Amino acid sequence: MTRIYMLYVIVHGVIILFALPVVGQMFDPPVNYAVGKYPHSVISSDFDGDNDNDLAVANLDSDNISVLLNNGDGTFQAAINYNVGIGPYSVLSADLDDDDDNDLVVANIRSDDISILFNNSDGTFQSPVNYDAGTEPHSVCSSDFDGDNDNDLAVVNIDVVLIFLNNGDGTFYSGVNYDAGWMPRSIISASLDWDKDYDLVVSNKVANYISILRNNGDGTFLSPEIPRYVESPFSLTSADFDNDNSNDIAVTSCSTNAVSILLNFSDASFEPAVKYPTGIDPWSIVSVDIDNDGDSDIAVANQGSDNVSILLNNGDGTFQSPIDYAADRNPVSIFSADFNGDNYNDIAIANWWSGSVSILINRIGQ
């Protein structure tokens, strides 16, 4: 929401009037909901089929996930917990069994597996089905990698990327290993090279680069291409930031308190990273249109400064200075969706130390 403030200046007895646009608060103060111990990842989907966006949170130290159903107005019911593997580190949502509801996938860093929880179509979930995922799986993404119209899985552990191809019914072939550079940390999928299949992007935090694994179109992947240098890359997101119809990459850099933007030349090659400041120790990132101007902005959870940074897109892939909003203690995961049905994207944050999820309602349209 932009407000106009009037500034009066008297010069030699003459009143000169200036109109100054000032950007108001974009978000209401956070409303916190209790979840499990040390929540580490948050996701949103419509789990109960009532056309609003619910929440799922992976709780690292209580070995469960919390599902919070939306009341339809951006407030949420008390968490319902489901046991998964040991040390749930990352959670995602996708329809895996082709029944038109959203299921859950959890990467369990301490039991070396992933858990799949099928939705009963009413926002309740079945007991988990587990698949071995190598040593310390800590990030998972989903797309149709082999072009057969079902959602497959990609999981990154401390050594490799594992691809789990879907049989079409939510069961999966055993994971196939692909090299992902040195000590991969986070993974996303996006179409990067105009061939309309889903490639993979992996952050290699210790090695200071990100790796691109291009899809052959059949769910197999090429070896990582020449690494793209980014200092201490951590969390990833992808969107078309400069409106050239190709997907770019944004990645948090923990050691520099910044987010790096890599603009795509449209063929999965990228311009050098451009850094923008955030808060302290940016841990998680999401790309979303915050101000409803048709381009993709960035929201970052800063676990070292207990806040969220919003970086608005200028429309050309450059970004404005961050605007910060308070969260709870140690925000480590961020997701965005319209929670109150006003067609503006709100924010959900998983707060590690406080055992809560924070909801920040977007007030631009109010």
Short mmCIF file of C-alpha atoms in Angstrom, two decimals:
data_model
loop_
_atom_site.label_atom_id
_atom_site.label_comp_id
_atom_site.label_asym_id
_atom_site.label_seq_id
_atom_site.Cartn_x
_atom_site.Cartn_y
_atom_site.Cartn_z
CA MET A 1 0.00 0.00 0.00
CA THR A 2 1.44 3.38 -1.00
CA ARG A 3 0.45 6.47 0.92
CA ILE A 4 1.15 10.08 -0.11
CA TYR A 5 2.57 12.40 2.54
CA MET A 6 2.65 16.17 2.00
CA LEU A 7 5.79 18.11 2.90
CA TYR A 8 5.62 21.88 3.27
CA VAL A 9 8.83 23.93 2.94
CA ILE A 10 8.96 27.72 3.39
CA VAL A 11 11.52 29.42 1.16
CA HIS A 12 11.75 33.23 1.42
CA GLY A 13 8.23 33.33 2.74
CA VAL A 14 6.81 31.15 -0.03
CA ILE A 15 5.22 27.81 0.83
CA ILE A 16 6.41 25.04 -1.49
CA LEU A 17 4.42 21.82 -1.42
CA PHE A 18 6.01 18.42 -2.13
CA ALA A 19 4.11 15.14 -2.47
CA LEU A 20 6.20 12.25 -1.12
CA PRO A 21 5.15 8.64 -1.75
CA VAL A 22 5.89 6.46 1.27
CA VAL A 23 5.47 2.69 1.25
CA GLY A 24 3.38 1.63 4.23
CA GLN A 25 3.54 -1.60 6.17
CA MET A 26 2.97 -4.54 3.85
CA PHE A 27 2.20 -7.07 6.59
CA ASP A 28 0.30 -7.24 9.85
CA PRO A 29 2.29 -8.25 12.95
CA PRO A 30 2.86 -12.01 13.19
CA VAL A 31 0.28 -14.32 14.74
CA ASN A 32 1.95 -17.40 16.20
CA TYR A 33 0.67 -20.97 16.39
CA ALA A 34 2.27 -23.76 18.43
CA VAL A 35 3.71 -26.74 16.57
CA GLY A 36 6.28 -29.39 17.58
CA LYS A 37 9.82 -29.13 18.91
CA TYR A 38 12.34 -27.34 16.69
CA PRO A 39 10.18 -26.84 13.57
CA HIS A 40 12.48 -26.78 10.58
CA SER A 41 10.32 -26.61 7.44
CA VAL A 42 6.89 -25.25 6.50
CA ILE A 43 4.74 -25.83 3.40
CA SER A 44 1.23 -24.83 2.38
CA SER A 45 -1.45 -26.53 0.26
CA ASP A 46 -5.18 -27.11 0.36
CA PHE A 47 -5.23 -30.39 2.26
CA ASP A 48 -8.95 -30.68 3.08
CA GLY A 49 -10.44 -29.61 -0.25
CA ASP A 50 -12.19 -26.45 0.99
CA ASN A 51 -10.30 -24.08 -1.35
CA ASP A 52 -8.11 -22.41 1.25
CA ASN A 53 -4.46 -22.98 2.03
CA ASP A 54 -3.50 -25.08 5.05
CA LEU A 55 -0.07 -25.66 6.63
CA ALA A 56 2.28 -28.56 7.29
CA VAL A 57 5.38 -28.18 9.46
CA ALA A 58 8.26 -30.64 9.93
CA ASN A 59 9.39 -30.76 13.58
CA LEU A 60 12.99 -31.92 13.79
CA ASP A 61 13.17 -32.93 17.44
CA SER A 62 9.67 -34.33 17.97
CA ASP A 63 9.91 -36.66 14.95
CA ASN A 64 6.56 -35.59 13.59
CA ILE A 65 4.81 -33.15 11.31
CA SER A 66 2.12 -30.71 12.38
CA VAL A 67 -0.86 -30.07 10.10
CA LEU A 68 -2.79 -26.85 10.74
CA LEU A 69 -6.08 -26.50 8.86
CA ASN A 70 -7.18 -23.05 7.77
CA ASN A 71 -10.49 -21.68 9.08
CA GLY A 72 -10.89 -19.88 5.77
CA ASP A 73 -9.94 -16.43 7.05
CA GLY A 74 -6.21 -16.82 7.60
CA THR A 75 -6.56 -18.16 11.13
CA PHE A 76 -5.68 -21.79 11.81
CA GLN A 77 -6.91 -24.66 13.91
CA ALA A 78 -4.69 -26.29 16.52
CA ALA A 79 -1.98 -28.51 15.09
CA ILE A 80 -2.67 -32.21 14.49
CA ASN A 81 0.56 -34.21 14.64
CA TYR A 82 1.62 -37.22 12.59
CA ASN A 83 4.66 -39.35 13.34
CA VAL A 84 7.22 -39.76 10.57
CA GLY A 85 10.88 -40.84 10.58
CA ILE A 86 13.60 -39.58 12.90
CA GLY A 87 14.65 -35.97 12.48
CA PRO A 88 12.17 -34.61 9.89
CA TYR A 89 14.13 -31.83 8.22
CA SER A 90 12.16 -30.85 5.13
CA VAL A 91 8.53 -31.21 4.01
CA LEU A 92 6.82 -30.75 0.66
CA SER A 93 3.33 -31.26 -0.73
CA ALA A 94 2.28 -32.80 -4.05
CA ASP A 95 -0.42 -35.10 -5.42
CA LEU A 96 1.50 -38.37 -5.66
CA ASP A 97 -1.27 -40.94 -6.19
CA ASP A 98 -3.33 -39.03 -8.78
CA ASP A 99 -6.44 -38.69 -6.63
CA ASP A 100 -6.60 -34.88 -6.80
CA ASP A 101 -5.59 -34.22 -3.22
CA ASN A 102 -2.25 -33.09 -1.84
CA ASP A 103 -0.03 -35.61 -0.08
CA LEU A 104 3.08 -34.98 2.02
CA VAL A 105 6.73 -35.99 1.67
CA VAL A 106 9.22 -35.60 4.52
CA ALA A 107 13.01 -35.93 4.43
CA ASN A 108 14.21 -37.48 7.71
CA ILE A 109 17.82 -36.53 8.34
CA ARG A 110 18.42 -38.91 11.27
CA SER A 111 16.72 -42.08 10.00
CA ASP A 112 18.15 -41.74 6.46
CA ASP A 113 14.79 -42.05 4.73
CA ILE A 114 11.84 -40.16 3.33
CA SER A 115 8.28 -40.56 4.59
CA ILE A 116 5.25 -40.33 2.30
CA LEU A 117 1.90 -39.59 3.95
CA PHE A 118 -1.13 -40.03 1.71
CA ASN A 119 -4.05 -37.68 2.18
CA ASN A 120 -7.44 -39.18 3.00
CA SER A 121 -8.93 -36.31 0.94
CA ASP A 122 -10.17 -34.57 4.08
CA GLY A 123 -6.94 -33.13 5.47
CA THR A 124 -6.13 -36.18 7.55
CA PHE A 125 -3.22 -38.40 6.59
CA GLN A 126 -2.37 -42.09 6.56
CA SER A 127 0.58 -43.65 8.35
CA PRO A 128 3.87 -42.98 6.57
CA VAL A 129 5.40 -45.18 3.90
CA ASN A 130 9.19 -44.91 4.08
CA TYR A 131 11.88 -45.18 1.40
CA ASP A 132 15.61 -45.35 2.00
CA ALA A 133 17.26 -42.08 0.94
CA GLY A 134 20.94 -42.50 1.76
CA THR A 135 22.92 -40.65 4.40
CA GLU A 136 21.21 -37.64 5.97
CA PRO A 137 18.60 -36.61 3.39
CA HIS A 138 17.84 -32.98 4.10
CA SER A 139 16.00 -31.52 1.10
CA VAL A 140 13.32 -32.83 -1.26
CA CYS A 141 11.48 -31.46 -4.28
CA SER A 142 8.83 -32.82 -6.64
CA SER A 143 8.06 -32.43 -10.36
CA ASP A 144 7.15 -34.66 -13.30
CA PHE A 145 10.69 -35.51 -14.33
CA ASP A 146 9.96 -38.24 -16.90
CA GLY A 147 6.96 -36.66 -18.65
CA ASP A 148 4.38 -39.30 -17.74
CA ASN A 149 2.03 -36.88 -15.94
CA ASP A 150 2.74 -37.94 -12.39
CA ASN A 151 4.88 -36.30 -9.73
CA ASP A 152 8.32 -37.77 -9.09
CA LEU A 153 10.75 -36.93 -6.28
CA ALA A 154 14.30 -35.65 -6.02
CA VAL A 155 16.10 -35.91 -2.68
CA VAL A 156 19.50 -34.52 -1.79
CA ASN A 157 21.58 -36.13 0.96
CA ILE A 158 25.13 -35.30 2.03
CA ASP A 159 26.57 -37.19 -0.96
CA VAL A 160 24.24 -37.32 -3.98
CA VAL A 161 20.87 -36.57 -5.51
CA LEU A 162 18.41 -39.46 -5.54
CA ILE A 163 15.64 -39.57 -8.16
CA PHE A 164 12.51 -41.53 -7.26
CA LEU A 165 10.27 -42.07 -10.31
CA ASN A 166 6.59 -42.52 -9.60
CA ASN A 167 4.81 -45.67 -10.74
CA GLY A 168 1.67 -43.56 -11.19
CA ASP A 169 0.03 -44.62 -7.95
CA GLY A 170 2.28 -43.00 -5.36
CA THR A 171 4.69 -45.91 -5.12
CA PHE A 172 8.22 -45.33 -6.31
CA TYR A 173 11.12 -47.07 -7.96
CA SER A 174 14.24 -47.26 -5.81
CA GLY A 175 16.25 -44.05 -5.90
CA VAL A 176 18.80 -43.58 -8.71
CA ASN A 177 21.96 -41.71 -7.69
CA TYR A 178 23.41 -38.66 -9.44
CA ASP A 179 26.48 -36.69 -8.53
CA ALA A 180 25.55 -33.26 -7.17
CA GLY A 181 28.88 -31.66 -6.38
CA TRP A 182 30.60 -31.49 -3.04
CA MET A 183 28.34 -31.73 0.03
CA PRO A 184 25.01 -30.75 -1.55
CA ARG A 185 22.68 -28.90 0.76
CA SER A 186 19.41 -27.87 -0.87
CA ILE A 187 17.55 -28.82 -4.06
CA ILE A 188 14.83 -27.32 -6.27
CA SER A 189 13.40 -28.21 -9.68
CA ALA A 190 12.71 -25.75 -12.49
CA SER A 191 12.68 -25.71 -16.28
CA LEU A 192 15.85 -23.80 -17.14
CA ASP A 193 16.63 -24.46 -20.80
CA TRP A 194 13.45 -24.08 -22.90
CA ASP A 195 12.88 -27.81 -23.41
CA LYS A 196 9.87 -27.84 -21.03
CA ASP A 197 11.23 -30.55 -18.76
CA TYR A 198 12.30 -30.07 -15.17
CA ASP A 199 15.96 -29.64 -14.35
CA LEU A 200 17.57 -29.59 -10.90
CA VAL A 201 19.48 -26.93 -9.01
CA VAL A 202 21.59 -27.88 -5.98
CA SER A 203 23.39 -25.64 -3.50
CA ASN A 204 26.85 -26.70 -2.35
CA LYS A 205 27.37 -24.52 0.70
CA VAL A 206 30.88 -25.51 1.77
CA ALA A 207 32.20 -25.49 -1.81
CA ASN A 208 30.74 -22.04 -2.61
CA TYR A 209 28.86 -22.97 -5.76
CA ILE A 210 25.54 -24.20 -7.11
CA SER A 211 25.21 -27.18 -9.45
CA ILE A 212 22.81 -27.54 -12.41
CA LEU A 213 21.66 -31.03 -13.44
CA ARG A 214 19.84 -30.88 -16.78
CA ASN A 215 17.07 -33.34 -17.52
CA ASN A 216 17.35 -35.57 -20.59
CA GLY A 217 13.56 -35.47 -20.84
CA ASP A 218 13.03 -38.97 -19.53
CA GLY A 219 13.80 -38.53 -15.84
CA THR A 220 17.51 -39.16 -16.24
CA PHE A 221 19.96 -36.33 -15.70
CA LEU A 222 23.26 -35.12 -17.07
CA SER A 223 26.27 -34.70 -14.81
CA PRO A 224 26.48 -31.29 -13.11
CA GLU A 225 27.67 -28.57 -15.44
CA ILE A 226 30.35 -26.00 -14.66
CA PRO A 227 29.53 -24.82 -11.12
CA ARG A 228 28.20 -21.30 -10.64
CA TYR A 229 30.14 -19.49 -7.94
CA VAL A 230 28.04 -18.22 -5.06
CA GLU A 231 29.54 -17.59 -1.65
CA SER A 232 28.12 -20.03 0.96
CA PRO A 233 24.89 -20.83 -0.95
CA PHE A 234 22.14 -22.29 1.19
CA SER A 235 18.43 -22.10 0.34
CA LEU A 236 17.22 -21.89 -3.28
CA THR A 237 14.22 -20.66 -5.23
CA SER A 238 13.52 -20.15 -8.92
CA ALA A 239 11.25 -17.77 -10.86
CA ASP A 240 11.33 -15.52 -13.90
CA PHE A 241 12.64 -12.39 -12.19
CA ASP A 242 13.42 -10.30 -15.28
CA ASN A 243 10.32 -11.20 -17.34
CA ASP A 244 12.17 -12.77 -20.27
CA ASN A 245 10.21 -16.05 -20.07
CA SER A 246 13.11 -18.03 -18.57
CA ASN A 247 13.53 -19.12 -14.97
CA ASP A 248 16.24 -17.46 -12.92
CA ILE A 249 17.72 -18.51 -9.55
CA ALA A 250 17.86 -16.84 -6.16
CA VAL A 251 19.93 -18.30 -3.32
CA THR A 252 20.64 -17.20 0.22
CA SER A 253 24.26 -16.70 1.26
CA CYS A 254 24.52 -17.22 5.01
CA SER A 255 28.04 -15.98 5.58
CA THR A 256 27.47 -12.71 3.69
CA ASN A 257 23.95 -11.93 4.95
CA ALA A 258 22.74 -11.59 1.40
CA VAL A 259 20.67 -13.14 -1.35
CA SER A 260 22.31 -13.75 -4.71
CA ILE A 261 20.38 -13.43 -7.98
CA LEU A 262 21.52 -15.37 -11.05
CA LEU A 263 19.70 -14.30 -14.22
CA ASN A 264 19.27 -16.97 -16.87
CA PHE A 265 20.43 -16.45 -20.47
CA SER A 266 17.48 -18.77 -21.33
CA ASP A 267 19.69 -21.81 -21.93
CA ALA A 268 20.58 -22.75 -18.31
CA SER A 269 23.67 -20.56 -18.41
CA PHE A 270 23.63 -17.64 -16.02
CA GLU A 271 24.95 -14.16 -15.49
CA PRO A 272 27.31 -13.72 -12.52
CA ALA A 273 25.54 -13.56 -9.18
CA VAL A 274 24.37 -10.14 -7.98
CA LYS A 275 24.06 -9.80 -4.20
CA TYR A 276 21.39 -7.95 -2.23
CA PRO A 277 21.51 -7.50 1.57
CA THR A 278 19.14 -9.32 3.91
CA GLY A 279 19.02 -9.77 7.67
CA ILE A 280 21.47 -11.83 9.69
CA ASP A 281 22.04 -15.45 8.63
CA PRO A 282 19.36 -15.77 5.92
CA TRP A 283 18.20 -19.37 6.18
CA SER A 284 15.27 -19.81 3.81
CA ILE A 285 13.93 -18.09 0.70
CA VAL A 286 10.75 -18.04 -1.37
CA SER A 287 9.85 -16.23 -4.59
CA VAL A 288 6.31 -14.82 -4.79
CA ASP A 289 4.45 -11.77 -6.06
CA ILE A 290 3.99 -9.81 -2.82
CA ASP A 291 2.68 -6.52 -4.20
CA ASN A 292 0.48 -7.91 -7.01
CA ASP A 293 2.33 -6.11 -9.78
CA GLY A 294 2.86 -9.23 -11.85
CA ASP A 295 6.53 -9.93 -11.11
CA SER A 296 8.21 -12.24 -8.62
CA ASP A 297 9.50 -10.70 -5.40
CA ILE A 298 11.60 -12.39 -2.72
CA ALA A 299 10.97 -13.14 0.94
CA VAL A 300 13.78 -14.38 3.19
CA ALA A 301 13.70 -15.78 6.73
CA ASN A 302 16.68 -14.52 8.73
CA GLN A 303 17.28 -16.88 11.61
CA GLY A 304 20.03 -14.73 13.12
CA SER A 305 17.96 -11.55 13.37
CA ASP A 306 14.50 -13.04 14.08
CA ASN A 307 12.88 -11.34 11.12
CA VAL A 308 11.82 -11.60 7.49
CA SER A 309 13.24 -9.49 4.66
CA ILE A 310 11.02 -8.55 1.72
CA LEU A 311 12.83 -7.55 -1.48
CA LEU A 312 10.48 -6.11 -4.07
CA ASN A 313 11.31 -6.65 -7.73
CA ASN A 314 11.74 -3.57 -9.93
CA GLY A 315 10.35 -5.64 -12.79
CA ASP A 316 13.69 -6.23 -14.50
CA GLY A 317 15.35 -8.70 -12.13
CA THR A 318 16.84 -6.03 -9.91
CA PHE A 319 15.51 -5.61 -6.39
CA GLN A 320 14.80 -2.83 -3.93
CA SER A 321 16.39 -2.57 -0.50
CA PRO A 322 14.95 -5.04 2.01
CA ILE A 323 11.98 -4.19 4.20
CA ASP A 324 12.12 -6.19 7.43
CA TYR A 325 9.26 -7.62 9.51
CA ALA A 326 9.53 -9.30 12.89
CA ALA A 327 9.00 -13.04 13.23
CA ASP A 328 9.38 -15.26 16.30
CA ARG A 329 12.68 -16.72 17.53
CA ASN A 330 15.04 -18.19 14.94
CA PRO A 331 12.90 -18.30 11.76
CA VAL A 332 14.39 -21.05 9.60
CA SER A 333 11.78 -21.73 6.92
CA ILE A 334 9.43 -19.53 4.90
CA PHE A 335 6.54 -20.15 2.53
CA SER A 336 3.97 -17.91 0.90
CA ALA A 337 0.33 -18.39 -0.07
CA ASP A 338 -2.98 -16.54 0.16
CA PHE A 339 -4.30 -17.56 3.56
CA ASN A 340 -7.27 -15.22 4.02
CA GLY A 341 -8.75 -15.33 0.52
CA ASP A 342 -8.11 -11.71 -0.50
CA ASN A 343 -5.95 -12.64 -3.51
CA TYR A 344 -2.77 -11.29 -1.90
CA ASN A 345 0.06 -13.58 -0.84
CA ASP A 346 0.70 -13.91 2.88
CA ILE A 347 3.68 -15.47 4.65
CA ALA A 348 4.18 -18.46 6.95
CA ILE A 349 7.41 -18.92 8.92
CA ALA A 350 8.67 -21.88 10.95
CA ASN A 351 10.48 -20.63 14.05
CA TRP A 352 13.11 -23.04 15.31
CA TRP A 353 13.67 -21.97 18.88
CA SER A 354 10.13 -20.93 19.81
CA GLY A 355 8.39 -24.05 18.46
CA SER A 356 5.91 -22.00 16.47
CA VAL A 357 4.77 -21.04 13.02
CA SER A 358 4.17 -17.33 12.39
CA ILE A 359 1.52 -16.01 10.00
CA LEU A 360 2.00 -12.57 8.48
CA ILE A 361 -1.09 -11.36 6.64
CA ASN A 362 -0.50 -9.16 3.61
CA ARG A 363 -2.30 -5.84 4.06
CA ILE A 364 -1.47 -4.17 0.73
CA GLY A 365 -4.96 -4.83 -0.59
CA GLN A 366 -6.72 -3.62 2.56
#
